[in-house]
CSV table of N, CA and C in Angstrom, one decimal:
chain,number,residue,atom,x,y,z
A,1,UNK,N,122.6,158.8,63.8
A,1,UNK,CA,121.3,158.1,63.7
A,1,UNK,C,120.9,157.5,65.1
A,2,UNK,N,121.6,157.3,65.8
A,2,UNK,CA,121.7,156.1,66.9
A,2,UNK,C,121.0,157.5,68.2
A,3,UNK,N,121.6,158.8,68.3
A,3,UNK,CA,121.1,159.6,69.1
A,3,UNK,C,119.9,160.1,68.6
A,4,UNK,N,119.3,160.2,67.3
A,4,UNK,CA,117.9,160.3,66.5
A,4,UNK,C,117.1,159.3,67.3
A,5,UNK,N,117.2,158.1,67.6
A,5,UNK,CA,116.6,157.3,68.1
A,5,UNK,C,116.6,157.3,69.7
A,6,UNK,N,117.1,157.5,70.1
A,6,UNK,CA,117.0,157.8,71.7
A,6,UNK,C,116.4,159.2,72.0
A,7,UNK,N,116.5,160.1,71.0
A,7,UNK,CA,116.2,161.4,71.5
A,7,UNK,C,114.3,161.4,71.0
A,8,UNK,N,114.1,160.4,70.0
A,8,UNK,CA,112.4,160.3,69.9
A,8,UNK,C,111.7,160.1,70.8
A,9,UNK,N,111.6,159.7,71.8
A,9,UNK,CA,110.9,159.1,73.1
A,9,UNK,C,110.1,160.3,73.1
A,10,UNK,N,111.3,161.7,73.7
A,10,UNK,CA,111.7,162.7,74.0
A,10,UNK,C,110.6,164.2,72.9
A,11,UNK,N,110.9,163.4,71.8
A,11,UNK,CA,110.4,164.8,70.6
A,11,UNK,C,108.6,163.8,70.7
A,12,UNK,N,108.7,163.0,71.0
A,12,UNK,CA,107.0,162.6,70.5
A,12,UNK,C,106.2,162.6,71.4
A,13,UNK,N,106.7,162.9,72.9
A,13,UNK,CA,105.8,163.0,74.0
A,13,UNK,C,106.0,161.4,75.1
A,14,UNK,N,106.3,160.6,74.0
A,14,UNK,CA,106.1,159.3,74.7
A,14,UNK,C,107.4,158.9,75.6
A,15,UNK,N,106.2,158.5,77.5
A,15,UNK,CA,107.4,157.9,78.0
A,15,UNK,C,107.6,156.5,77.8
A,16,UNK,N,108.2,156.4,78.8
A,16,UNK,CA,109.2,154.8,78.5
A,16,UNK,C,107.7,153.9,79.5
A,17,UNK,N,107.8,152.8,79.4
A,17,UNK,CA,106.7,152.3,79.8
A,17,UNK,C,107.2,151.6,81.5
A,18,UNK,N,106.3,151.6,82.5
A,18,UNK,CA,107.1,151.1,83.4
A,18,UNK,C,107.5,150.3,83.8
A,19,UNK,N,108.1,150.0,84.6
A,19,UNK,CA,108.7,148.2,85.0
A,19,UNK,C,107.7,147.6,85.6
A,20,UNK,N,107.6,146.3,85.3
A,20,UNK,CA,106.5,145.7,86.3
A,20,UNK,C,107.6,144.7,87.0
A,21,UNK,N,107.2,144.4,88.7
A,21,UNK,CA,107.8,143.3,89.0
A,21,UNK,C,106.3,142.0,89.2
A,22,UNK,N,107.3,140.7,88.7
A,22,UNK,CA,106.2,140.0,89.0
A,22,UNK,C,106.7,138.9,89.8
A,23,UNK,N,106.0,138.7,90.7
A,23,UNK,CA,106.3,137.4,92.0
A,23,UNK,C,105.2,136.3,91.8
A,24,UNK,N,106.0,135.2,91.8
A,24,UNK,CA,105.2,133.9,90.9
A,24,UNK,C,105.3,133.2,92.5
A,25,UNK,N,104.6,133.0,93.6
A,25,UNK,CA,104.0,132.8,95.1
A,25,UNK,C,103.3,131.2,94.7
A,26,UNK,N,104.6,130.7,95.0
A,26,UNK,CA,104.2,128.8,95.1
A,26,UNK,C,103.7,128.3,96.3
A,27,UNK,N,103.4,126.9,96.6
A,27,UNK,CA,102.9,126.5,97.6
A,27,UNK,C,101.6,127.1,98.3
A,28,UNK,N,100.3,127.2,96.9
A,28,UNK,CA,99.8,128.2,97.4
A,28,UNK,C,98.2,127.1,97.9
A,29,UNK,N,98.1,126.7,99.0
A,29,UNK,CA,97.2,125.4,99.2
A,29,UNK,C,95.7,125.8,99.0
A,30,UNK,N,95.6,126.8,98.6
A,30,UNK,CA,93.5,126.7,98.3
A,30,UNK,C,93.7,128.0,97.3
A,31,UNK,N,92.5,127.3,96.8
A,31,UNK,CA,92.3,128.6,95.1
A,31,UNK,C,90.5,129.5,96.6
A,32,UNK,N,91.4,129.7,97.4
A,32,UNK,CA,90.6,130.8,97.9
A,32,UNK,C,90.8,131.6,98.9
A,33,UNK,N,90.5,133.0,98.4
A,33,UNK,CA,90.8,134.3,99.0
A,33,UNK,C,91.6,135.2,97.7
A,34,UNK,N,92.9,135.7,98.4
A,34,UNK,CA,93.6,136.0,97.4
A,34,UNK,C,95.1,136.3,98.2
A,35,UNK,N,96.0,135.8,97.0
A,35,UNK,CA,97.5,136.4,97.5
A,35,UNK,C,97.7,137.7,97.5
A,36,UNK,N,98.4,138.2,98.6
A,36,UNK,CA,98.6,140.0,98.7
A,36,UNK,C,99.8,139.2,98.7
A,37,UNK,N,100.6,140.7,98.3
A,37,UNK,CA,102.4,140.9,98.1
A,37,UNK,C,102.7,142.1,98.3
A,38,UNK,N,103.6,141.9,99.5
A,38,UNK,CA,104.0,143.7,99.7
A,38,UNK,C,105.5,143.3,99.7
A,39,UNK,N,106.1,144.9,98.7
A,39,UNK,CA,107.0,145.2,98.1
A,39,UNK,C,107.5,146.1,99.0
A,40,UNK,N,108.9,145.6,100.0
A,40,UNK,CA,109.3,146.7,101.2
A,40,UNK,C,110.8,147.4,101.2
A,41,UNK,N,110.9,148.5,101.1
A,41,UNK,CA,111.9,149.0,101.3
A,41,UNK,C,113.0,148.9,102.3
A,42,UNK,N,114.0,148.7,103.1
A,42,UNK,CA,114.5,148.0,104.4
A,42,UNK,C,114.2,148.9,105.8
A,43,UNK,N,113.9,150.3,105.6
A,43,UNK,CA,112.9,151.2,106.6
A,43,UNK,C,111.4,150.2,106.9
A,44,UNK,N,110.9,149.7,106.0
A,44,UNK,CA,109.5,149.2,106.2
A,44,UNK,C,109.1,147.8,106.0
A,45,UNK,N,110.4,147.1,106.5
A,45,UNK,CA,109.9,145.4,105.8
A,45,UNK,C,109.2,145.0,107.5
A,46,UNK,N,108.9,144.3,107.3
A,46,UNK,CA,107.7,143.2,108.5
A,46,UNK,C,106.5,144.8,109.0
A,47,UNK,N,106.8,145.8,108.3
A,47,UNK,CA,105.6,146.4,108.7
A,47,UNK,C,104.2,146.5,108.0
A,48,UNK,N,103.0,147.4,108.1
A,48,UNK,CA,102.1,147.3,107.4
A,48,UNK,C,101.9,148.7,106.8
A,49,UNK,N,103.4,149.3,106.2
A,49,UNK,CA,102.9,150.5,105.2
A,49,UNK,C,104.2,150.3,104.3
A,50,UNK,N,104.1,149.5,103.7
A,50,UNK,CA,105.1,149.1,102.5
A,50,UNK,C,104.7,149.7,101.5
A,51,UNK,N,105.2,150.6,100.8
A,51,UNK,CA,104.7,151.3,99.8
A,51,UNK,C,104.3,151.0,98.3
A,52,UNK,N,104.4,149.5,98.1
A,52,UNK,CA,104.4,149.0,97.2
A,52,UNK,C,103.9,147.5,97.5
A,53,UNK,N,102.6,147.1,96.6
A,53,UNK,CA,101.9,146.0,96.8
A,53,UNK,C,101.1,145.8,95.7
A,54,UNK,N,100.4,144.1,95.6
A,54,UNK,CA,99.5,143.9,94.8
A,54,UNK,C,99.0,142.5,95.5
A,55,UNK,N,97.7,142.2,94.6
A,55,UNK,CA,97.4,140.9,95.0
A,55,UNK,C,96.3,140.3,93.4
A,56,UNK,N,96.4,138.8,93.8
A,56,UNK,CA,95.6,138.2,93.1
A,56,UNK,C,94.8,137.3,93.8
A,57,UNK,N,93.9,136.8,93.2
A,57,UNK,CA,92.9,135.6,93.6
A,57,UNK,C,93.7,134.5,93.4
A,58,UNK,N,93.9,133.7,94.7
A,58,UNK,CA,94.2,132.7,95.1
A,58,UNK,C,94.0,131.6,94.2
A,59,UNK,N,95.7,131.1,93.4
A,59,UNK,CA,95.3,129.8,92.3
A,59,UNK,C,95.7,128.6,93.2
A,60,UNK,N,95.2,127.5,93.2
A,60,UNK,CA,95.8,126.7,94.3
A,60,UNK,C,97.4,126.0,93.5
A,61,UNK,N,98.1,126.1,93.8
A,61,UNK,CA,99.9,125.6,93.6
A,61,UNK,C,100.8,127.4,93.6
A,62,UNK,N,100.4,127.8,92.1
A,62,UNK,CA,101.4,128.8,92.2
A,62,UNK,C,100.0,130.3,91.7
A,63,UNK,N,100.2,131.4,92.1
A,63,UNK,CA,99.5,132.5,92.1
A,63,UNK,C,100.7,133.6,91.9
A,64,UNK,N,100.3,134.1,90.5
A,64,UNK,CA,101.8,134.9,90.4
A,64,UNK,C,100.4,136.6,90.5
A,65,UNK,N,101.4,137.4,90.9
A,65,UNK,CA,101.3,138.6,91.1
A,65,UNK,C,102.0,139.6,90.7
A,66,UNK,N,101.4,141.2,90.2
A,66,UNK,CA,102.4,141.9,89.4
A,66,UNK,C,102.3,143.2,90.4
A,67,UNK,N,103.2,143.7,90.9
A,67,UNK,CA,103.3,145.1,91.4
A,67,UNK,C,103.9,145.7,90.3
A,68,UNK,N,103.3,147.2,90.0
A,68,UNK,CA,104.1,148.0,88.9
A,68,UNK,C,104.7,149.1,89.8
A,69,UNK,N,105.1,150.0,88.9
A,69,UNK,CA,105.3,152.1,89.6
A,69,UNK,C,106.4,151.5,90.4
A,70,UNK,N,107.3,150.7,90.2
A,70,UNK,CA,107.9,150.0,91.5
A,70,UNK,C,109.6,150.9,91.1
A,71,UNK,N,110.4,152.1,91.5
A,71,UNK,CA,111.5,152.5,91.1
A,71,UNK,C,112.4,151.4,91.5
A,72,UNK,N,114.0,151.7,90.7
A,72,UNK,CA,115.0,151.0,91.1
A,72,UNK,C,115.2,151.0,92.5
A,73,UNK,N,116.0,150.2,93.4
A,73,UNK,CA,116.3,149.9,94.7
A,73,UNK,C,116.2,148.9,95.1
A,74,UNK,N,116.8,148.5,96.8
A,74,UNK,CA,116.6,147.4,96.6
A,74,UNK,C,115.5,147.5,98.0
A,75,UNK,N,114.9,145.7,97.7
A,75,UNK,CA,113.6,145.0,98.8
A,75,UNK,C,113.5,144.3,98.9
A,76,UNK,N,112.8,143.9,99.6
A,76,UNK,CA,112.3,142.4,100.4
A,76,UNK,C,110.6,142.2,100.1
A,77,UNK,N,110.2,141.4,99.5
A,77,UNK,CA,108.6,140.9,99.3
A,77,UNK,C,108.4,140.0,100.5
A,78,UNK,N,107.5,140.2,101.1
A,78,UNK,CA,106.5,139.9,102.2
A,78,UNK,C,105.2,139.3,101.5
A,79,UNK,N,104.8,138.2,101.5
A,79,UNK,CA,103.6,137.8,101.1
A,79,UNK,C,102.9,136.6,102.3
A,80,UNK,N,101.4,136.6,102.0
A,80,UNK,CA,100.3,135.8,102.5
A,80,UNK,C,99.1,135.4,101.9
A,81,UNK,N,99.1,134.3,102.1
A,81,UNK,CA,97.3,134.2,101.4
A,81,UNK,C,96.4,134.1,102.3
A,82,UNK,N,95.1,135.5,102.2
A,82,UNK,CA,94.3,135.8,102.8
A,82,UNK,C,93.4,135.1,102.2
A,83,UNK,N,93.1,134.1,103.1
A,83,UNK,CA,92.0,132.9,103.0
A,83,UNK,C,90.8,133.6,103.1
A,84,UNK,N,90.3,134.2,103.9
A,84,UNK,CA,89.1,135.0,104.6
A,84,UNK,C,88.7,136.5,104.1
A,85,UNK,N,89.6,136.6,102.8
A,85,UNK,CA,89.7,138.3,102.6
A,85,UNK,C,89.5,139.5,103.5
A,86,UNK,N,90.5,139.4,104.6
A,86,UNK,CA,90.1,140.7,105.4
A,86,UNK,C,91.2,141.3,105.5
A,87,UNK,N,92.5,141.0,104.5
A,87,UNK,CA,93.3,142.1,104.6
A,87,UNK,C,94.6,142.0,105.6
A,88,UNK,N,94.7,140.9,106.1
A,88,UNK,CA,95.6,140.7,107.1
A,88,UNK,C,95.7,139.2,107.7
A,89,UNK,N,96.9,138.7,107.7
A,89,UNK,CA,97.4,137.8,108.7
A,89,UNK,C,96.5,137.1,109.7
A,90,UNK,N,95.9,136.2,109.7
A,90,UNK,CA,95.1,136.0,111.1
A,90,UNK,C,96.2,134.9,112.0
A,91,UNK,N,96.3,135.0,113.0
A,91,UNK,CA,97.1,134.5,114.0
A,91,UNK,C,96.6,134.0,115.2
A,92,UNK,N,96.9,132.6,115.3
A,92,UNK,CA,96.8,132.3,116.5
A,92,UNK,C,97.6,132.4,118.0
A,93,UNK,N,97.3,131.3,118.8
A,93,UNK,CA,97.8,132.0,120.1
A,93,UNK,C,99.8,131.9,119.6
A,94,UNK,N,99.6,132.9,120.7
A,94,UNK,CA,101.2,133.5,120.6
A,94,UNK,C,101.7,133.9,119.1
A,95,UNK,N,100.7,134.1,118.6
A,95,UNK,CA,100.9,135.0,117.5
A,95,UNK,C,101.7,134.2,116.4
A,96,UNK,N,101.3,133.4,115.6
A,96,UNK,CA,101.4,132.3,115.0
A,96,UNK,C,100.6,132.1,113.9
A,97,UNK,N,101.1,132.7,112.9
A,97,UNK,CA,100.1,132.7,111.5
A,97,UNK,C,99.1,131.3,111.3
A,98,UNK,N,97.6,131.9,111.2
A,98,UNK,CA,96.9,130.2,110.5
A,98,UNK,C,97.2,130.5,108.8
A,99,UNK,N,97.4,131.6,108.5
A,99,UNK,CA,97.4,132.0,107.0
A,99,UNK,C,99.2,131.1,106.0
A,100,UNK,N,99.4,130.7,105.5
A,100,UNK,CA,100.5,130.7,104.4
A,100,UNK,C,101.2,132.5,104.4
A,101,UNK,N,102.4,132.1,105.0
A,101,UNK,CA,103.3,133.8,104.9
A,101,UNK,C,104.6,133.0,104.0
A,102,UNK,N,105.1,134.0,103.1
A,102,UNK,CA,106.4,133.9,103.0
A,102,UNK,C,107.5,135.6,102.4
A,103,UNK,N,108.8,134.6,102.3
A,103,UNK,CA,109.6,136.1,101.9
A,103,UNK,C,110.2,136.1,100.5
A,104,UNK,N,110.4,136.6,99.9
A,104,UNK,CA,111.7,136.4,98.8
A,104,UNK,C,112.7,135.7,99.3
A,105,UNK,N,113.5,135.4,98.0
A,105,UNK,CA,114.4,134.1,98.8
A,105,UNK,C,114.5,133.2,99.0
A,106,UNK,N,112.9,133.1,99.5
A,106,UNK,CA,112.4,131.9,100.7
A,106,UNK,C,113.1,132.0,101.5
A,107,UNK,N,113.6,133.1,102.2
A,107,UNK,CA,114.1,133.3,103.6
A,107,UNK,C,113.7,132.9,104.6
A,108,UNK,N,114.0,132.4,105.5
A,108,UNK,CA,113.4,131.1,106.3
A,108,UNK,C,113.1,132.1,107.4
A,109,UNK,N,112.0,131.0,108.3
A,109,UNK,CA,111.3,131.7,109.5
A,109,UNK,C,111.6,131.1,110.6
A,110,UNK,N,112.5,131.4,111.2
A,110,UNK,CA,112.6,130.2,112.5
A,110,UNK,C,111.6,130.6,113.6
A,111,UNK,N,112.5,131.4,114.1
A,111,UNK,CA,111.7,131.6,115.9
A,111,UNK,C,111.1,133.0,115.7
A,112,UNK,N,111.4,133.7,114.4
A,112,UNK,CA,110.7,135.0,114.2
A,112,UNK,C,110.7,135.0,112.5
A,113,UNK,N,110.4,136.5,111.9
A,113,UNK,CA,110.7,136.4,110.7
A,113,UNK,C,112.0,137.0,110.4
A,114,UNK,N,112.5,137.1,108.9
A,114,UNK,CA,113.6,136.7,108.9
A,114,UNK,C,113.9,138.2,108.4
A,115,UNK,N,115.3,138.0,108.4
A,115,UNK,CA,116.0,140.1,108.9
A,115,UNK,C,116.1,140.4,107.2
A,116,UNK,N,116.3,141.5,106.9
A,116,UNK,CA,115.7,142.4,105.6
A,116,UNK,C,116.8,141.4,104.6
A,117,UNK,N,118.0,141.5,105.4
A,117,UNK,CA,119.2,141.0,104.7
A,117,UNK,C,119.2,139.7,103.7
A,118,UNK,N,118.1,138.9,104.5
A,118,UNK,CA,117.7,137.5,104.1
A,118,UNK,C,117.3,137.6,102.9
A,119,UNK,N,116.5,138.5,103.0
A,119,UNK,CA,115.4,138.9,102.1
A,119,UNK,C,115.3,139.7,100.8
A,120,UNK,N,116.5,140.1,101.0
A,120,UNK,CA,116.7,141.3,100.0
A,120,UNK,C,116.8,140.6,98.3
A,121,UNK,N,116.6,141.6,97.5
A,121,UNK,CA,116.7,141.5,95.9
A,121,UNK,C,116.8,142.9,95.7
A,122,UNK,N,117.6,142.9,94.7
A,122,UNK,CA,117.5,144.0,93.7
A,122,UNK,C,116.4,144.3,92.5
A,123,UNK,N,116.1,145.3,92.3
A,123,UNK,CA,115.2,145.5,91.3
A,123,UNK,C,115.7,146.7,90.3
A,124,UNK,N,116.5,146.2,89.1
A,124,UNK,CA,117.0,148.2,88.3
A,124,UNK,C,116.2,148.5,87.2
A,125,UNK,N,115.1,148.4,88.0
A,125,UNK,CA,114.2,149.2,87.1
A,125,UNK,C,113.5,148.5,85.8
A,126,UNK,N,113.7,147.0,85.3
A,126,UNK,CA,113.6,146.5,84.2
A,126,UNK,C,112.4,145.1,84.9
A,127,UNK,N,111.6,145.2,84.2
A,127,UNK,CA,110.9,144.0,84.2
A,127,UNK,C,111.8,142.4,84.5
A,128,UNK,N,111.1,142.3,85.4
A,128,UNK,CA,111.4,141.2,86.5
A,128,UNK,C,110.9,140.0,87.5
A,129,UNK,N,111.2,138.8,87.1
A,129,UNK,CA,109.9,137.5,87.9
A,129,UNK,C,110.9,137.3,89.4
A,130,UNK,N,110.2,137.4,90.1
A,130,UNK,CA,110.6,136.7,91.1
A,130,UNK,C,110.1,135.9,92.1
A,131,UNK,N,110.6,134.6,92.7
A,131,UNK,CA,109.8,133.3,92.9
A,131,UNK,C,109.6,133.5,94.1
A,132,UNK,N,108.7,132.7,95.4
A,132,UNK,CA,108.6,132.8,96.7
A,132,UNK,C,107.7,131.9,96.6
A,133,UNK,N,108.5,131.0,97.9
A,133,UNK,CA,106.7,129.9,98.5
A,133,UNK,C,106.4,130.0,99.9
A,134,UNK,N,104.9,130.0,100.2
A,134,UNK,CA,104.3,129.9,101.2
A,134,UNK,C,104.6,128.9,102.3
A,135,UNK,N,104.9,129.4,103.4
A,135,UNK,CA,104.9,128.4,104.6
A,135,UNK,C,103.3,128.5,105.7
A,136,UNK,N,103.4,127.3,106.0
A,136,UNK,CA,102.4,126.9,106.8
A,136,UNK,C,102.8,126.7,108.2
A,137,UNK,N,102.3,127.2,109.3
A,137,UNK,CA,102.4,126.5,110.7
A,137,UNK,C,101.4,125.7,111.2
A,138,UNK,N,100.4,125.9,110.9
A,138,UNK,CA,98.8,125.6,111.2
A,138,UNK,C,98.1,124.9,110.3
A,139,UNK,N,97.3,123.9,109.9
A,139,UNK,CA,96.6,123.2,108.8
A,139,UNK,C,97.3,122.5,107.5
A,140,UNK,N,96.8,122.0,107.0
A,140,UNK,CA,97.5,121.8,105.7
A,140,UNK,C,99.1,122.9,105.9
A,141,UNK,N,99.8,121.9,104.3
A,141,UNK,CA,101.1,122.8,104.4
A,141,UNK,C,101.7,122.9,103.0
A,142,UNK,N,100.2,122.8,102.5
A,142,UNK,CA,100.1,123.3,100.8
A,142,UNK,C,99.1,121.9,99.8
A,143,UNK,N,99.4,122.7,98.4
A,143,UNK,CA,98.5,122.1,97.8
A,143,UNK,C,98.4,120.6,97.9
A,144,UNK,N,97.3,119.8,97.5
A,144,UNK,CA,97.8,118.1,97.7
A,144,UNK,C,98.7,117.7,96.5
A,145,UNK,N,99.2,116.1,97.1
A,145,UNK,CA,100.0,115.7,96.0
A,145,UNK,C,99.3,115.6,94.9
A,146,UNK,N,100.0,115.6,93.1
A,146,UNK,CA,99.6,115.2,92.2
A,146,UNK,C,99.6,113.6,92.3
A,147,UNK,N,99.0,112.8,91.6
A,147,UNK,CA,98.8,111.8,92.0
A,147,UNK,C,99.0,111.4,90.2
């Protein structure tokens, strides 16, 4: 009976539904623009063709985000809130984010960003939350206190 039931997916056409990952992006200081999240394999982390991404409109504290199609393996999430909606990081001098960046982890950013290893998580294929908060260098350094 038990192989009747595994083998139906199979006899009825239907596949298995896919995994979503979802990253719940705290410390998120303005409900404007939107959080992007890129999902990087260790060939592609701090670059800009991570094969895997999503975004939401910017909630102010926490902005969760769902990347789907995402296979087993493992990665590092890269995230920012694009205040200005143009798709990218804006930086000041000496190249110094004004935007909220962070990593999985919360892998810290000292004098650069932080190495894949920091960053890394596993993902096997099964629906999955995973948390991350925004850091600030420039402006504000998140939402205000609740009072």
């Amino acid at each position: 009976m038990k192989r009747a039931l595994l083998l139906l997916p199979l006899l009825t056409g239907a596949a298995p539904a896919p995994a979503v990952l979802t990253i719940e992006v705290g410390n998120v200081r303005a409900a404007k623009g939107v959080v992007h999240v890129d999902i990087c394999p260790e060939t592609q982390f701090l670059r800009d063709d991570c094969p895997y991404s999503g975004e939401a409109p910017a909630r102010l504290g926490t902005t969760r985000v769902v990347v789907g199609g995402l296979p087993a393996g493992d990665y590092a999430a890269q995230a920012f809130l694009d205040e200005n909606h143009n798709g990218k990081v804006d930086r000041a001098l000496l190249g110094i984010p004004k935007e909220g960046v962070g990593f999985s982890n919360d892998a810290k950013i000292r004098l650069g960003p932080p190495k894949f290893s920091e960053a890394r998580f596993h993902f096997d294929g099964a629906d999955k939350t995973i948390r991350l908060n925004l850091r600030y260098f420039l402006g504000a350094n998140g939402p205000p206190a609740k009072s």
